[in-house]
PDB file of C-alpha atoms in Angstrom:
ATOM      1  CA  UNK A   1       0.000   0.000   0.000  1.00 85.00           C
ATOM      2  CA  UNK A   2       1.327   3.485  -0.571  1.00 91.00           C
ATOM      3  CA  UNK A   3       1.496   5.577   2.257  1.00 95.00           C
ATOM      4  CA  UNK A   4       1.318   9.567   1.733  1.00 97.00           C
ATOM      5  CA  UNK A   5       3.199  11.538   4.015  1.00 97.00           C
ATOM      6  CA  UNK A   6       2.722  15.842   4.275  1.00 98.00           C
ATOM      7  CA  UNK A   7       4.700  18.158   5.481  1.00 96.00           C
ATOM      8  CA  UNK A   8       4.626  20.318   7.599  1.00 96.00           C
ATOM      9  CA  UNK A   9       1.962  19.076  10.071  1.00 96.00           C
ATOM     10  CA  UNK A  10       0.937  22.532  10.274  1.00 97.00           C
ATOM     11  CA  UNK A  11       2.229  26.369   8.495  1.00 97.00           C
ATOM     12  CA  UNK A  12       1.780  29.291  10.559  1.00 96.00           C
ATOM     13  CA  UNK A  13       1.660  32.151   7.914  1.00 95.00           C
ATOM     14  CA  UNK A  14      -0.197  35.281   7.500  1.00 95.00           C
ATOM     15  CA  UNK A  15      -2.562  36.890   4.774  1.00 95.00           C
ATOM     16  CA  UNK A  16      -0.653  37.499   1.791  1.00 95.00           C
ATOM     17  CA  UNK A  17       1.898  35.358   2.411  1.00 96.00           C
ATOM     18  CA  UNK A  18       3.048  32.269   0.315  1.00 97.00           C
ATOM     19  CA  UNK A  19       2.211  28.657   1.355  1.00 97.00           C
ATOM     20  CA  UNK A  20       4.198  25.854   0.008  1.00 98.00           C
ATOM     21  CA  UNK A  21       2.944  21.892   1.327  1.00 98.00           C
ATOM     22  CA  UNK A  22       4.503  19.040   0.583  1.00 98.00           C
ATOM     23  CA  UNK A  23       2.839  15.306  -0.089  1.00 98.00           C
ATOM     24  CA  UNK A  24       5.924  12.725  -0.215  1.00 98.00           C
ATOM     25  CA  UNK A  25       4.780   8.982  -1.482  1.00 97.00           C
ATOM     26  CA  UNK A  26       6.201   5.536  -0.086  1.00 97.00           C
ATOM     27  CA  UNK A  27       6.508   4.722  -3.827  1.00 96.00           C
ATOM     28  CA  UNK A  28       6.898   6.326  -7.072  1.00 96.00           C
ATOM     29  CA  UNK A  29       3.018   6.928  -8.418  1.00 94.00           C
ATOM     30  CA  UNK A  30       1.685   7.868 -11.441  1.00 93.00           C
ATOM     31  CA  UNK A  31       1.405  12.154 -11.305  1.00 92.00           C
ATOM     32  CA  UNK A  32      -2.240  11.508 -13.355  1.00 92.00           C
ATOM     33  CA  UNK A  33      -3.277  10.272 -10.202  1.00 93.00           C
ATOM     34  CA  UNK A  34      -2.470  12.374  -7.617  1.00 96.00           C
ATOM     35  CA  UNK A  35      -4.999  14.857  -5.740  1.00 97.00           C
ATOM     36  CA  UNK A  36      -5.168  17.405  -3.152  1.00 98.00           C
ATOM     37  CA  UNK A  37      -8.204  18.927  -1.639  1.00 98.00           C
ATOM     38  CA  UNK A  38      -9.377  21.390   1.364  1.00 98.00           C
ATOM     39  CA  UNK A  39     -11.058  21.203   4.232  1.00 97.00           C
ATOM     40  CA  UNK A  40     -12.741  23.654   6.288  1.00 96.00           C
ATOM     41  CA  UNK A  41     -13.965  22.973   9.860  1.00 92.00           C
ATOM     42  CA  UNK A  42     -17.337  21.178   9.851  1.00 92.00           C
ATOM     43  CA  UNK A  43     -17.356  20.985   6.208  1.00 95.00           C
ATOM     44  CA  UNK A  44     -16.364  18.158   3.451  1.00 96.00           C
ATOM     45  CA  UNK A  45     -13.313  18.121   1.143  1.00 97.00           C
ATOM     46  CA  UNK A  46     -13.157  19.923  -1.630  1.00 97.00           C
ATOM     47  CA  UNK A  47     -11.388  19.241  -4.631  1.00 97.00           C
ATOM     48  CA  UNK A  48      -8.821  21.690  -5.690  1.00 97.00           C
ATOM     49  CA  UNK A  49      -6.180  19.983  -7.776  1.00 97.00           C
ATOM     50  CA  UNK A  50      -6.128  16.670 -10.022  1.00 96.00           C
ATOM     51  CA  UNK A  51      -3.617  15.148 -11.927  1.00 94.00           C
ATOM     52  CA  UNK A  52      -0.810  16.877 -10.021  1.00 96.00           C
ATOM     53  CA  UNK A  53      -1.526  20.325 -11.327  1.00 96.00           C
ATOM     54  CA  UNK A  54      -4.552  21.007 -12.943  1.00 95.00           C
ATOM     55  CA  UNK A  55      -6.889  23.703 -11.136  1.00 96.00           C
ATOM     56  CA  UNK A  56     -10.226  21.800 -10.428  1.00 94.00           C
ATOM     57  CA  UNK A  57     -13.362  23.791 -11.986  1.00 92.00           C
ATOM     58  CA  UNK A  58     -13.373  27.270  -9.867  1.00 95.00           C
ATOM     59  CA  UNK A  59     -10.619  26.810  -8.054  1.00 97.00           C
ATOM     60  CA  UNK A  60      -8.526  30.321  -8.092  1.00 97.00           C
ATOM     61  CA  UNK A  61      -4.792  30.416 -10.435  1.00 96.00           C
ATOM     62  CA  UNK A  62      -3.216  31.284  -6.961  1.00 97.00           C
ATOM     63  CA  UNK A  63      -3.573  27.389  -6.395  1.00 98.00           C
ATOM     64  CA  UNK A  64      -0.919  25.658  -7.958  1.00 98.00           C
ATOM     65  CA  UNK A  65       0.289  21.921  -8.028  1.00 97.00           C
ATOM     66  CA  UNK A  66       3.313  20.235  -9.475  1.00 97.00           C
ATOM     67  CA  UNK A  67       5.992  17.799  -8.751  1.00 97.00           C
ATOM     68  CA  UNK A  68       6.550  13.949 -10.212  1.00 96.00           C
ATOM     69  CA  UNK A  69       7.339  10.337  -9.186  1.00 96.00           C
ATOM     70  CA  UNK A  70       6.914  10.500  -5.155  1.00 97.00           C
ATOM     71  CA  UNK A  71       7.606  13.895  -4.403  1.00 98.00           C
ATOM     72  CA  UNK A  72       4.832  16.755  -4.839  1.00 98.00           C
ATOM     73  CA  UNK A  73       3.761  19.911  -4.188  1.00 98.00           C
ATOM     74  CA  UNK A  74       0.754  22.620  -3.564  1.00 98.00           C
ATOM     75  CA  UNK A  75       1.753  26.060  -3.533  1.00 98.00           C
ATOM     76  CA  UNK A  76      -0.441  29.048  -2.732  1.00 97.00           C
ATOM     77  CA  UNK A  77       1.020  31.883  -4.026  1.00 96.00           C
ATOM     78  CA  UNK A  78      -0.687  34.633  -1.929  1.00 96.00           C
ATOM     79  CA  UNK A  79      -2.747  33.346   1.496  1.00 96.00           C
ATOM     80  CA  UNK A  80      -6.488  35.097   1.498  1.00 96.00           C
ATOM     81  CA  UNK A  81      -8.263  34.704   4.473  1.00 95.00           C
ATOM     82  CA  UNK A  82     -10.628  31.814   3.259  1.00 96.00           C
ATOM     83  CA  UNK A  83      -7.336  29.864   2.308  1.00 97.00           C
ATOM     84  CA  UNK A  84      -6.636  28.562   5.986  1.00 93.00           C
ATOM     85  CA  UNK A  85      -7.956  25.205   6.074  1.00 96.00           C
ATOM     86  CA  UNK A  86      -6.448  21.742   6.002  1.00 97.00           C
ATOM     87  CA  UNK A  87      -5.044  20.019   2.668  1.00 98.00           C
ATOM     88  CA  UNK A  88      -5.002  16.692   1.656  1.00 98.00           C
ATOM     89  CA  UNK A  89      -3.609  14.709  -1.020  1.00 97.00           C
ATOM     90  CA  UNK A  90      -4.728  11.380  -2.289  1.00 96.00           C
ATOM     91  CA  UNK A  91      -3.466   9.062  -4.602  1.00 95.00           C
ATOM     92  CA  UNK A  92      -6.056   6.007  -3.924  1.00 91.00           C
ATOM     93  CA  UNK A  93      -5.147   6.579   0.121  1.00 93.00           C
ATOM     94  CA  UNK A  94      -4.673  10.050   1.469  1.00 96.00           C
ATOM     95  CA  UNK A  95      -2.192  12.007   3.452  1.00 97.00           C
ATOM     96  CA  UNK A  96      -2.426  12.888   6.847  1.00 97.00           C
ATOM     97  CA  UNK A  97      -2.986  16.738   5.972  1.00 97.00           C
ATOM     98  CA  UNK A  98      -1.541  20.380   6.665  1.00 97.00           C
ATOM     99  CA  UNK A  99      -3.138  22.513   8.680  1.00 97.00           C
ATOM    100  CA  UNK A 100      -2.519  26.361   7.385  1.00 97.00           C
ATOM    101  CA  UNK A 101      -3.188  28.301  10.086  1.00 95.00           C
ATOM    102  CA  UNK A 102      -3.086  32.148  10.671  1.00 86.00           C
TER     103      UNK A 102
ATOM    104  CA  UNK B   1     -24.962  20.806 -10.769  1.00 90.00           C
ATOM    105  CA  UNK B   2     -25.645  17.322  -8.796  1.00 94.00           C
ATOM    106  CA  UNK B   3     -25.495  16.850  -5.558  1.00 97.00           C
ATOM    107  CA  UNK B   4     -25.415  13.944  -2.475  1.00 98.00           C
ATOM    108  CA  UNK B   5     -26.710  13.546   0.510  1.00 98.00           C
ATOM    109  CA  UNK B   6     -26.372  10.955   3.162  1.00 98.00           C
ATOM    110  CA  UNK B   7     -28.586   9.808   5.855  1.00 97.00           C
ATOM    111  CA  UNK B   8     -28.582   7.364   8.478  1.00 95.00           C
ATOM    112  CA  UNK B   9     -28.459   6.819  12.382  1.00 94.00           C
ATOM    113  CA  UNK B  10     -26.111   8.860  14.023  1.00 93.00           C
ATOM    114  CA  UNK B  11     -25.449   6.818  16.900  1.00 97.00           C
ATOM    115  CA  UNK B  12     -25.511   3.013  16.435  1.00 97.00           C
ATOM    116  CA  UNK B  13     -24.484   0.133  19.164  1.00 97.00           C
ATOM    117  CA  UNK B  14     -21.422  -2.140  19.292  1.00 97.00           C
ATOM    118  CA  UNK B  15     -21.487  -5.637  17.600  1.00 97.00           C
ATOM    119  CA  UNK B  16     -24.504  -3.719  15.326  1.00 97.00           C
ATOM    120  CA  UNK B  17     -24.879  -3.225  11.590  1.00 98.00           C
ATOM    121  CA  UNK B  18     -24.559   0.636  10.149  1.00 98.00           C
ATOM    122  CA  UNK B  19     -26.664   1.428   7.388  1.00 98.00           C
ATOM    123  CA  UNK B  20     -25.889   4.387   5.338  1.00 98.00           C
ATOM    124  CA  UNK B  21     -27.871   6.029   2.322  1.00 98.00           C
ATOM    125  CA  UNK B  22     -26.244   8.436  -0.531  1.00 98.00           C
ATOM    126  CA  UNK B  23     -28.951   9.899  -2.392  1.00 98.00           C
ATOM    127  CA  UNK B  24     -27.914  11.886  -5.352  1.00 97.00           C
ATOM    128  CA  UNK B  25     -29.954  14.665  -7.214  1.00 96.00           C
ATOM    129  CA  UNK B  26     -29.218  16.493 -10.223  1.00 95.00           C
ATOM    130  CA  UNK B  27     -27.727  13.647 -12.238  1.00 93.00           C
ATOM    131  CA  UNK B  28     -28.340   9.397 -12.466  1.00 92.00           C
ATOM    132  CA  UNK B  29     -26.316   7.357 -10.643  1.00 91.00           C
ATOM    133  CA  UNK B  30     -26.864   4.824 -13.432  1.00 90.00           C
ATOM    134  CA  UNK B  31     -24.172   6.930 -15.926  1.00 88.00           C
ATOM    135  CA  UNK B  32     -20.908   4.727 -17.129  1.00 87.00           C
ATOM    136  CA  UNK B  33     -19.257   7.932 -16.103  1.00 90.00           C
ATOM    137  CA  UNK B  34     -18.998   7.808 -12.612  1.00 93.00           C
ATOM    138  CA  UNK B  35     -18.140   5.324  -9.617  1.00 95.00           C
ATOM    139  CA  UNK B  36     -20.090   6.222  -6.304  1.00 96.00           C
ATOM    140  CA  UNK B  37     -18.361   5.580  -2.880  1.00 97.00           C
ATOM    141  CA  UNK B  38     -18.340   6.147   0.476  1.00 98.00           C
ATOM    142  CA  UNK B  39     -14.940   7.936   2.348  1.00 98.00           C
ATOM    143  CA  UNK B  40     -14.801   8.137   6.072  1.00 98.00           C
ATOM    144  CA  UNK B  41     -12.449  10.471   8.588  1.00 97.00           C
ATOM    145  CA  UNK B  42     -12.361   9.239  12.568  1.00 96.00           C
ATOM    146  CA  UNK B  43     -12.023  11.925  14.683  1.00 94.00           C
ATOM    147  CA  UNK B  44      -8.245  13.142  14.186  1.00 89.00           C
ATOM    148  CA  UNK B  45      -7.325  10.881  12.252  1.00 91.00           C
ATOM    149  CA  UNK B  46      -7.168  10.787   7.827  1.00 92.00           C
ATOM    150  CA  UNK B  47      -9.894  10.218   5.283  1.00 96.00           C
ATOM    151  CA  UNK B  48      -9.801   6.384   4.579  1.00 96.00           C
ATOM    152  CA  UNK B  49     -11.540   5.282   1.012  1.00 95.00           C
ATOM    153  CA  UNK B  50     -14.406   2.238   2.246  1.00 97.00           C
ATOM    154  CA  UNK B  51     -15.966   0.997  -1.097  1.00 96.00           C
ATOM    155  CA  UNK B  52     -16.957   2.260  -4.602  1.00 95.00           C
ATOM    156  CA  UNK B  53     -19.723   0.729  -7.320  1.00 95.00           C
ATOM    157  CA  UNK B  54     -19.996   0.967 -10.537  1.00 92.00           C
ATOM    158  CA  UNK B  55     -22.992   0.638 -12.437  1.00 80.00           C
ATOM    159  CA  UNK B  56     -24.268  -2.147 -12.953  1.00 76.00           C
ATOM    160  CA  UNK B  57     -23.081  -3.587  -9.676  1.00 78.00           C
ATOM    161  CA  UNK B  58     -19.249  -3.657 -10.098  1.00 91.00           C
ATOM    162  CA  UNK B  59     -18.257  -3.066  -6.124  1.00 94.00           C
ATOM    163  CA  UNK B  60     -14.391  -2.355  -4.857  1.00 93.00           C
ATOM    164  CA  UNK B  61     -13.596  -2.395  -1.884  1.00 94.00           C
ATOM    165  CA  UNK B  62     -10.644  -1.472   0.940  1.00 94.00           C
ATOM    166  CA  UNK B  63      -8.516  -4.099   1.416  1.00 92.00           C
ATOM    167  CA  UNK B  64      -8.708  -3.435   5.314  1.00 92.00           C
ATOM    168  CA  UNK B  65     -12.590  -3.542   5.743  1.00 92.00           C
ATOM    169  CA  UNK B  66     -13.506  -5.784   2.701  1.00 81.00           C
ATOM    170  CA  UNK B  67     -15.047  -8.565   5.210  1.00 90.00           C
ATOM    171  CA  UNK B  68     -17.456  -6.006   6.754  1.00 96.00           C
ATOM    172  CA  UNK B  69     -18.646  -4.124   4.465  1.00 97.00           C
ATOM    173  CA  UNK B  70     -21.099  -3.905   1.532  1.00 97.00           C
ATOM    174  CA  UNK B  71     -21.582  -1.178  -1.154  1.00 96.00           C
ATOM    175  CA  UNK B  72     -25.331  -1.560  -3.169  1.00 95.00           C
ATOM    176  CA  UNK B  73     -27.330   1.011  -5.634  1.00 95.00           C
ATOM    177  CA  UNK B  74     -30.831   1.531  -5.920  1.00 94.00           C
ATOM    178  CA  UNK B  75     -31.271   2.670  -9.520  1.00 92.00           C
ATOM    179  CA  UNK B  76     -34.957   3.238  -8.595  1.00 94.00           C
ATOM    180  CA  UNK B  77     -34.459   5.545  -6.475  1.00 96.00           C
ATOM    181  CA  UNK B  78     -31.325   7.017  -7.530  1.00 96.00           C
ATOM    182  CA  UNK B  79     -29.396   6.128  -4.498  1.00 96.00           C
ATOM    183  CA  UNK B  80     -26.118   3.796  -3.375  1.00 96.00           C
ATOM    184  CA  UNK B  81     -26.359   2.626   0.451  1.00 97.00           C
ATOM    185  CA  UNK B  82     -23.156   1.346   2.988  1.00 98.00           C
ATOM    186  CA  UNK B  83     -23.511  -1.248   5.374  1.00 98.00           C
ATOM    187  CA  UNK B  84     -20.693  -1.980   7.727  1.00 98.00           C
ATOM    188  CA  UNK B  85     -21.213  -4.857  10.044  1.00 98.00           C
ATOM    189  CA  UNK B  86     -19.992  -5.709  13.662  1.00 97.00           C
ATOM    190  CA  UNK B  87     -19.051  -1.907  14.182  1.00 97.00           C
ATOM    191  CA  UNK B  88     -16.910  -0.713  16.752  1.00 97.00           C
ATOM    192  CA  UNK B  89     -15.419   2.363  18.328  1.00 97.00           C
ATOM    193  CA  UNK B  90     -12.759   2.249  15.990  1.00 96.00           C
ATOM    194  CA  UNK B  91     -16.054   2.712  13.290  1.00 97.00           C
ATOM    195  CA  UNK B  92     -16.691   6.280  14.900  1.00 98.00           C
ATOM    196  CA  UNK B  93     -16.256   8.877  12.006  1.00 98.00           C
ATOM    197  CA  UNK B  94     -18.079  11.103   9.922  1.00 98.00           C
ATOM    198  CA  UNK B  95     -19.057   9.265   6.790  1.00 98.00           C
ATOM    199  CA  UNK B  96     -18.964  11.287   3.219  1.00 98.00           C
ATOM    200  CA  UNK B  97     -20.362   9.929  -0.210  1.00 98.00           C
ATOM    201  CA  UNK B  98     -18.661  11.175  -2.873  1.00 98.00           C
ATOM    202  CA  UNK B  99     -18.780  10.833  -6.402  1.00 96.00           C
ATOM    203  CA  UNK B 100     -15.602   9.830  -9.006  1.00 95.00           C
ATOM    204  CA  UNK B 101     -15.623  10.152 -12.897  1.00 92.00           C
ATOM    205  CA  UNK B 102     -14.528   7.690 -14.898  1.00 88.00           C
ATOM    206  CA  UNK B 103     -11.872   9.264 -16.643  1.00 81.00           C
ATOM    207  CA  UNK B 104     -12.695  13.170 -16.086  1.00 78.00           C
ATOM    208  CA  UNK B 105     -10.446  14.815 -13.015  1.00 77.00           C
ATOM    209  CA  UNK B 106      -7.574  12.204 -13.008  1.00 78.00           C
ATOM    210  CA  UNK B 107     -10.346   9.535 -11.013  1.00 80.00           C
ATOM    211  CA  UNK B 108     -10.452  12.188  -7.997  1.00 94.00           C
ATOM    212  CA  UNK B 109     -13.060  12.501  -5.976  1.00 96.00           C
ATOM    213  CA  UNK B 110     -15.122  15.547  -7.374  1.00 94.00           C
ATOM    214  CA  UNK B 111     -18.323  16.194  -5.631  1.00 96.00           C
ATOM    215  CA  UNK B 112     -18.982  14.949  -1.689  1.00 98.00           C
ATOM    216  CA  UNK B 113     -22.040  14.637   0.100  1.00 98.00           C
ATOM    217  CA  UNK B 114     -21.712  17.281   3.189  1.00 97.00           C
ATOM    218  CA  UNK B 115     -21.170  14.198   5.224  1.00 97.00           C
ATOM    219  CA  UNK B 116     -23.058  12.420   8.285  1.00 98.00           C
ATOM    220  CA  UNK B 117     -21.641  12.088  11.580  1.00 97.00           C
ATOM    221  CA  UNK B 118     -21.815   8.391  13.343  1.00 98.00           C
ATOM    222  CA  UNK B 119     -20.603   7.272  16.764  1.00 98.00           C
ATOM    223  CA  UNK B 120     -20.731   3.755  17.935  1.00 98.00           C
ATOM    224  CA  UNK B 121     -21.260   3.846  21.429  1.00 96.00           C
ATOM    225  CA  UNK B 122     -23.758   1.614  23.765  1.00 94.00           C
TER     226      UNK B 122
END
């Protein structure tokens, strides 16, 4: 089974500022595959990137996904205030998420 | 734009069966574009995928719960159902049903049902 590990656990940033998380995979996996999606509190995922870096439909250009074999990334290029959530990524099982937090 | 929505007991006994409902609006669940499945997140801990269908009755399910749970669709009524049998504490999540495409969206999971809370607890 491949296991999905993120990093950090959780980012302390502010408004404005950039966010880079990190989804590392036990195994190399196919980047057509791969997922991430946020969560707000008391609410279900919500899918903001598929196949490693396409923007899901509505999902702002300041979201941003890339990265290959088991290494991979989401990038949010400027922090707005509905931005601090948790993120996930999935490839068949998910990671254990990053909590962006003011 | 579809949309699901699960129902079912929130609170259900030990050694007891958990029956779940997804009913989905705004689309049929009997299109050979999407699988239907249920996704579940314990408190604190990650989601964990439980079981997809396809139509037609094609069922997958986790390796790690395959023996106690089953996945069905009601085409009638434009709804897929969970059951997960002998539940215990370790069964205590919030339970999402979510839909994923065929080939659209890389297989991701692309529209959830706003979930349903359950707690097994006597």
């Amino acid at each position: 089974e491949i296991v999905l590990t993120q990093s950090p656990g959780t980012l302390s940033l502010s408004p404005g500022e950039r966010a880079t998380l990190s989804c590392r995979a036990s195994q190399t996996v196919s980047s057509s595959y791969l997922a991430w999606y946020q969560q707000k509190p008391g609410q279900a995922p919500r899918l903001l990137i598929y196949g490693a870096s396409t923007r899901a439909s509505g999902i702002p250009d300041r979201f941003s996904g890339s990265g290959s074999g088991t290494d991979f990334t989401l990038t949010i290029s400027r922090l707005e205030p509905e931005d601090f959530a948790v993120y996930y990524c999935q490839h068949g099982t998910f990671g254990q998420g990053t909590k962006v937090e003011i | 734009q579809m949309q699901l929505q699960e129902s079912g007991p929130g609170l259900v006994k030990p050694s007891e069966t958990l029956s779940l409902t997804c009913t989905v609006s705004g689309g049929s669940i009997s299109s050979n574009s999407y699988y239907w499945g249920w996704i579940r997140q314990p408190p604190g801990k990650r989601l964990e995928w439980i079981a997809s269908i396809f139509h037609r009755g094609s069922t997958y399910y986790n390796p790690s719960l395959k023996n106690r749970v089953t996945i069905s669709e009601d085409t009638s009524k434009n709804q897929f159902s969970l059951k997960v049998f002998s539940v215990t504490a370790a069964d205590t999540a919030v339970y999402y049903c979510v839909r994923r495409p065929l080939i659209l969206h890389g297989g991701a999971f692309d529209i959830w049902g706003q979930g349903t809370r359950v707690t097994v607890s006597s």
